[in-house]
Each structure stands twice: as structure tokens, then as C-alpha cells.
Short mmCIF file of C-alpha atoms in Angstrom, two decimals:
data_model
loop_
_atom_site.label_atom_id
_atom_site.label_comp_id
_atom_site.label_asym_id
_atom_site.label_seq_id
_atom_site.Cartn_x
_atom_site.Cartn_y
_atom_site.Cartn_z
CA GLY A 1295 -13.84 -8.58 2.63
CA GLN A 1296 -17.23 -7.52 3.90
CA GLN A 1297 -18.13 -8.81 7.33
CA VAL A 1298 -21.54 -7.21 7.48
CA MET A 1299 -24.40 -8.12 5.16
CA GLN A 1300 -27.20 -5.69 4.51
CA ILE A 1301 -30.70 -6.61 3.43
CA PRO A 1302 -32.54 -5.72 1.37
CA GLN A 1303 -30.28 -4.30 -1.32
CA TYR A 1304 -33.16 -2.19 -2.63
CA GLN A 1305 -36.20 -0.86 -0.82
CA HIS A 1306 -39.06 0.81 -2.68
CA VAL A 1307 -41.38 2.53 -0.25
CA GLN A 1308 -44.66 4.36 -0.58
CA GLU A 1309 -44.43 7.80 0.96
CA GLY A 1310 -45.85 7.69 4.46
CA GLU A 1311 -45.13 4.00 5.03
CA ASP A 1312 -42.57 2.51 7.40
CA PHE A 1313 -39.68 0.25 6.51
CA THR A 1314 -36.72 -1.49 8.10
CA THR A 1315 -33.29 -2.31 6.77
CA TYR A 1316 -31.05 -4.87 8.40
CA CYS A 1317 -27.36 -5.36 8.96
CA ASN A 1318 -26.23 -8.88 9.86
CA SER A 1319 -22.96 -10.53 10.77
CA SER A 1320 -21.91 -14.10 11.48
CA THR A 1321 -19.52 -12.84 14.15
CA THR A 1322 -19.97 -10.59 17.14
CA LEU A 1323 -19.70 -6.94 16.20
CA SER A 1324 -17.70 -4.55 18.34
CA ASN A 1325 -19.86 -1.64 17.28
CA ILE A 1326 -21.96 -0.45 14.35
CA GLN A 1327 -21.99 2.87 12.57
CA TRP A 1328 -24.72 3.93 10.15
CA TYR A 1329 -24.20 6.31 7.24
CA LYS A 1330 -26.54 7.84 4.68
CA GLN A 1331 -25.56 8.73 1.14
CA ARG A 1332 -27.94 10.90 -0.85
CA PRO A 1333 -27.99 10.38 -4.64
CA GLY A 1334 -24.89 11.98 -6.09
CA GLY A 1335 -23.54 12.73 -2.62
CA HIS A 1336 -21.08 11.32 -0.15
CA PRO A 1337 -21.71 9.14 2.92
CA VAL A 1338 -22.66 11.10 6.00
CA PHE A 1339 -22.45 9.66 9.50
CA LEU A 1340 -25.78 9.11 11.23
CA ILE A 1341 -25.12 7.24 14.44
CA GLN A 1342 -22.97 4.75 16.31
CA LEU A 1343 -24.19 1.85 18.45
CA VAL A 1344 -21.90 0.16 20.93
CA LYS A 1345 -23.89 -1.60 23.64
CA SER A 1346 -25.84 -4.82 23.37
CA GLY A 1347 -29.55 -4.09 22.86
CA GLU A 1348 -28.90 -0.38 22.41
CA VAL A 1349 -31.68 1.67 20.81
CA LYS A 1350 -31.21 5.21 19.58
CA LYS A 1351 -33.67 7.52 17.85
CA GLN A 1352 -33.22 10.44 15.51
CA LYS A 1353 -36.65 11.89 14.74
CA ARG A 1354 -38.28 9.27 12.49
CA LEU A 1355 -35.22 7.00 12.44
CA THR A 1356 -34.76 4.26 15.05
CA PHE A 1357 -31.49 2.38 15.25
CA GLN A 1358 -31.12 -0.85 17.17
CA PHE A 1359 -28.20 -3.09 18.08
CA GLY A 1360 -29.06 -6.74 18.67
CA GLU A 1361 -28.75 -8.37 22.06
CA ALA A 1362 -26.08 -10.71 20.74
CA LYS A 1363 -24.34 -7.86 18.88
CA LYS A 1364 -24.57 -9.77 15.61
CA ASN A 1365 -27.12 -7.58 13.91
CA SER A 1366 -28.45 -4.08 13.72
CA SER A 1367 -31.47 -2.45 12.17
CA LEU A 1368 -32.62 0.92 10.96
CA HIS A 1369 -36.35 1.57 11.04
CA ILE A 1370 -37.83 4.63 9.36
CA THR A 1371 -41.39 5.63 10.11
CA ALA A 1372 -43.63 7.71 7.85
CA THR A 1373 -41.13 7.72 4.99
CA GLN A 1374 -40.60 11.04 3.24
CA THR A 1375 -38.95 11.91 -0.06
CA THR A 1376 -36.02 13.29 1.95
CA ASP A 1377 -35.27 9.73 3.07
CA VAL A 1378 -34.19 8.75 -0.45
CA GLY A 1379 -30.61 7.48 -0.60
CA THR A 1380 -28.39 4.58 0.30
CA TYR A 1381 -27.98 3.57 3.91
CA PHE A 1382 -24.78 1.83 4.92
CA CYS A 1383 -23.91 0.04 8.09
CA ALA A 1384 -20.26 -0.33 8.99
CA GLU A 1385 -18.29 -2.09 11.65
CA ALA A 1386 -15.17 -0.54 13.15
CA THR A 1387 -13.15 -3.70 13.61
CA ASN A 1388 -10.29 -1.66 15.05
CA ASP A 1389 -9.06 1.94 15.06
CA TYR A 1390 -8.06 1.88 11.41
CA LYS A 1391 -10.57 -0.35 9.67
CA LEU A 1392 -14.21 0.38 9.05
CA SER A 1393 -15.86 -2.40 7.03
CA PHE A 1394 -18.96 -1.31 5.16
CA GLY A 1395 -21.94 -3.33 4.08
CA ALA A 1396 -23.13 -3.11 0.47
CA GLY A 1397 -25.90 -0.71 1.46
CA THR A 1398 -29.68 -0.50 1.09
CA THR A 1399 -30.83 1.87 -1.62
CA VAL A 1400 -34.17 3.47 -0.78
CA THR A 1401 -36.54 5.01 -3.31
CA VAL A 1402 -39.82 6.64 -2.37
CA ARG A 1403 -43.07 6.69 -4.36
CA ALA A 1404 -44.96 9.90 -3.83
CA GLU B 363 -15.87 25.06 7.67
CA ALA B 364 -14.63 21.58 8.60
CA GLN B 365 -14.30 19.55 5.46
CA VAL B 366 -12.50 16.99 3.36
CA THR B 367 -11.69 18.29 -0.11
CA GLN B 368 -11.04 16.02 -3.07
CA ASN B 369 -9.99 17.00 -6.55
CA PRO B 370 -10.95 16.54 -9.26
CA ARG B 371 -14.65 15.64 -9.00
CA TYR B 372 -14.64 13.98 -12.40
CA LEU B 373 -11.75 12.49 -14.33
CA ILE B 374 -11.66 10.63 -17.62
CA THR B 375 -8.36 9.15 -18.64
CA VAL B 376 -6.83 6.42 -20.75
CA THR B 377 -5.22 3.17 -19.76
CA GLY B 378 -1.68 3.59 -18.50
CA LYS B 379 -1.64 7.34 -18.01
CA LYS B 380 -0.53 8.11 -14.46
CA LEU B 381 -2.89 10.21 -12.40
CA THR B 382 -3.21 11.61 -8.89
CA VAL B 383 -6.36 12.37 -6.95
CA THR B 384 -5.75 14.87 -4.18
CA CYS B 385 -7.34 14.88 -0.75
CA SER B 386 -7.01 17.49 1.96
CA GLN B 387 -8.68 17.88 5.36
CA ASN B 388 -8.72 20.90 7.65
CA MET B 389 -9.77 19.17 10.87
CA ASN B 390 -6.30 18.15 12.06
CA HIS B 391 -7.33 14.51 11.87
CA GLU B 392 -4.58 11.96 12.25
CA TYR B 393 -6.39 9.22 10.35
CA MET B 394 -7.14 9.35 6.62
CA SER B 395 -8.36 6.70 4.23
CA TRP B 396 -9.33 6.05 0.63
CA TYR B 397 -12.36 4.04 -0.43
CA ARG B 398 -13.76 2.99 -3.75
CA GLN B 399 -17.48 2.53 -4.28
CA ASP B 400 -18.85 0.12 -6.84
CA PRO B 401 -22.49 -0.94 -7.36
CA GLY B 402 -23.46 -3.83 -5.11
CA LEU B 403 -20.12 -3.82 -3.30
CA GLY B 404 -20.48 -0.87 -0.99
CA LEU B 405 -17.36 0.98 0.08
CA ARG B 406 -14.09 -0.90 0.03
CA GLN B 407 -10.98 0.43 1.68
CA ILE B 408 -7.95 0.95 -0.55
CA TYR B 409 -5.32 2.43 1.78
CA TYR B 410 -5.31 4.19 5.09
CA SER B 411 -2.92 6.32 7.10
CA MET B 412 -2.74 6.51 10.86
CA ASN B 413 -0.43 9.54 10.83
CA VAL B 414 2.25 11.32 8.84
CA GLU B 415 4.55 8.83 7.07
CA VAL B 416 2.41 5.90 8.34
CA THR B 417 0.35 4.17 5.66
CA ASP B 418 -0.99 0.66 5.18
CA LYS B 419 -3.01 -1.42 2.77
CA GLY B 420 -6.74 -1.83 3.01
CA ASP B 421 -8.82 -4.51 1.31
CA VAL B 422 -8.18 -3.57 -2.33
CA PRO B 423 -4.74 -1.89 -2.59
CA GLU B 424 -3.57 -3.41 -5.90
CA GLY B 425 -2.83 -0.77 -8.54
CA TYR B 426 -2.82 2.14 -6.10
CA LYS B 427 -0.23 4.09 -4.14
CA VAL B 428 -0.56 6.71 -1.44
CA SER B 429 1.68 9.04 0.49
CA ARG B 430 1.28 11.03 3.70
CA LYS B 431 3.99 13.65 3.86
CA GLU B 432 1.80 16.18 5.65
CA LYS B 433 -0.99 15.64 8.13
CA ARG B 434 -3.63 17.40 6.04
CA ASN B 435 -2.93 15.75 2.65
CA PHE B 436 -3.36 12.17 1.49
CA PRO B 437 -3.13 11.83 -2.31
CA LEU B 438 -4.13 8.68 -4.17
CA ILE B 439 -1.86 7.74 -7.06
CA LEU B 440 -2.65 5.43 -9.94
CA GLU B 441 0.65 4.74 -11.66
CA SER B 442 -0.86 2.85 -14.60
CA PRO B 443 -4.65 3.04 -14.49
CA SER B 444 -6.69 0.21 -15.99
CA PRO B 445 -10.40 0.04 -16.90
CA ASN B 446 -11.19 -2.04 -13.77
CA GLN B 447 -10.23 1.01 -11.71
CA THR B 448 -13.19 2.89 -13.12
CA SER B 449 -15.08 3.72 -9.96
CA LEU B 450 -16.25 6.37 -7.52
CA TYR B 451 -13.51 7.22 -5.04
CA PHE B 452 -13.91 8.75 -1.61
CA CYS B 453 -11.32 10.16 0.73
CA ALA B 454 -12.21 10.24 4.42
CA SER B 455 -10.68 11.34 7.70
CA LYS B 456 -11.40 10.97 11.39
CA ARG B 457 -10.03 11.50 14.84
CA GLY B 458 -8.65 8.47 16.61
CA GLY B 459 -10.55 5.49 17.95
CA ASN B 460 -14.08 4.70 16.79
CA SER B 461 -14.96 8.27 15.88
CA PRO B 462 -17.01 8.67 12.68
CA LEU B 463 -15.54 9.17 9.24
CA HIS B 464 -15.86 12.48 7.41
CA PHE B 465 -16.01 11.95 3.68
CA GLY B 466 -15.01 14.13 0.77
CA ASN B 467 -17.40 14.75 -2.12
CA GLY B 468 -15.97 11.97 -4.21
CA THR B 469 -14.07 11.61 -7.48
CA ARG B 470 -15.69 9.77 -10.33
CA LEU B 471 -12.92 8.19 -12.39
CA THR B 472 -13.38 6.64 -15.82
CA VAL B 473 -10.50 4.75 -17.41
CA THR B 474 -10.94 3.89 -21.08
#
């Protein structure tokens, strides 16, 4: 079953505002991958975090791995309509298993 | 272009009628996997394959079969589909280790 829990399940954001989505686990995570799925599309890899406290940025997206490696977050600044979609975090528990969270579905009010 | 190709994109069938969803990748990836996506449940792994002739169950394998006779192909077989298998299915592939998954465009299956 799912080892990572994502909150919130839904995020409604005013265009231009910031928001954060979280990925939590009760156990220590080996690493975290983040994917984005546009409406009607397929998941597309965004980034992977491996090290404790790691922070990576992709333009307006900031990804963080917790110090204890039990949580991760995705922060989006100045939300745009292109940010619409579902964001999944996933843990690669080993070479053959990637366990996905339920996702955060983001809608944007223009 | 590097890609994972699934067919068909949409499929409506009736209970008990065997069907196959095909998946092919052109990236020479050793690892391939099938996921189903249901609202509120995210992506759940059905089966995976580490290499040719090597397959194993994921989290929700009941009612599904797979085969890996060639490296590029990994079909998903539903011998006797039931309505609870109505879902959005994704095939994915990757290189070894913790490399990212490359997903196909998905197959939306409806079983009536």
C-alpha cells in the first residue's frame, strides 16, 4: 500500500499566489521523486531528492527534502495557469518499486 | 523520439471478454511496469518486469497477467475483465536503479 501521504488532496489557488503541497511518511524515505500530470495527460518526472535537507529549484518550483527524510514539499511561487494538474510524490523503495502518493490536484483561478 | 507507446487509448468492453493492452518502449530500458490510476488512490503498481522473462507482482496484481518475451514489449492481459477493473492504466519504463519512470499516454478502460 501507499507509504507516502500527500496533503492537501485538492488545492485551489488564485493566479499569482504561492502554495505548498506536502508529502509525508511515517518511516524514513530513501529518496523522493516528484511527478506532474496535466489534465488528460500522463505523469511526467520533475525531480528527485536524495539527501537529507536537500533543496532543488526549477524556475518557480522549489522542492525540499526534510532533514529527517520523512517528508518532502513542493512550493510553487506566483502560480500560473500552466501549473494546473496533479502533483505526485513517489518513493523508490528499491530498484523495482516506486510507491506513489494519492496526489495533489491543483486548479488555478484566473 | 524516446517514448512509451500504449494501445489502445480508450477501450470499452463487457465483463468476461478477454483483452490485451499493448505497451512498447524504444529506449532499451530493462525495467517496465504497469500502473492503474483511480481517483483518490494515486498510481498503484500492478506488475513489473526487471528484464526479459522476469516479471513479478506489484500491489494490485489480481485479475491481471503480463508477459515479457521481448525487451521492448510488456503487454497487460485481462483474462476475464470485471467492472472493478474500470480504470486508467499506465505503462512505464526506466533504466536501472532509481532513475525516473517514463510513462505512456495511458489507456482508459471501461468494463460494463
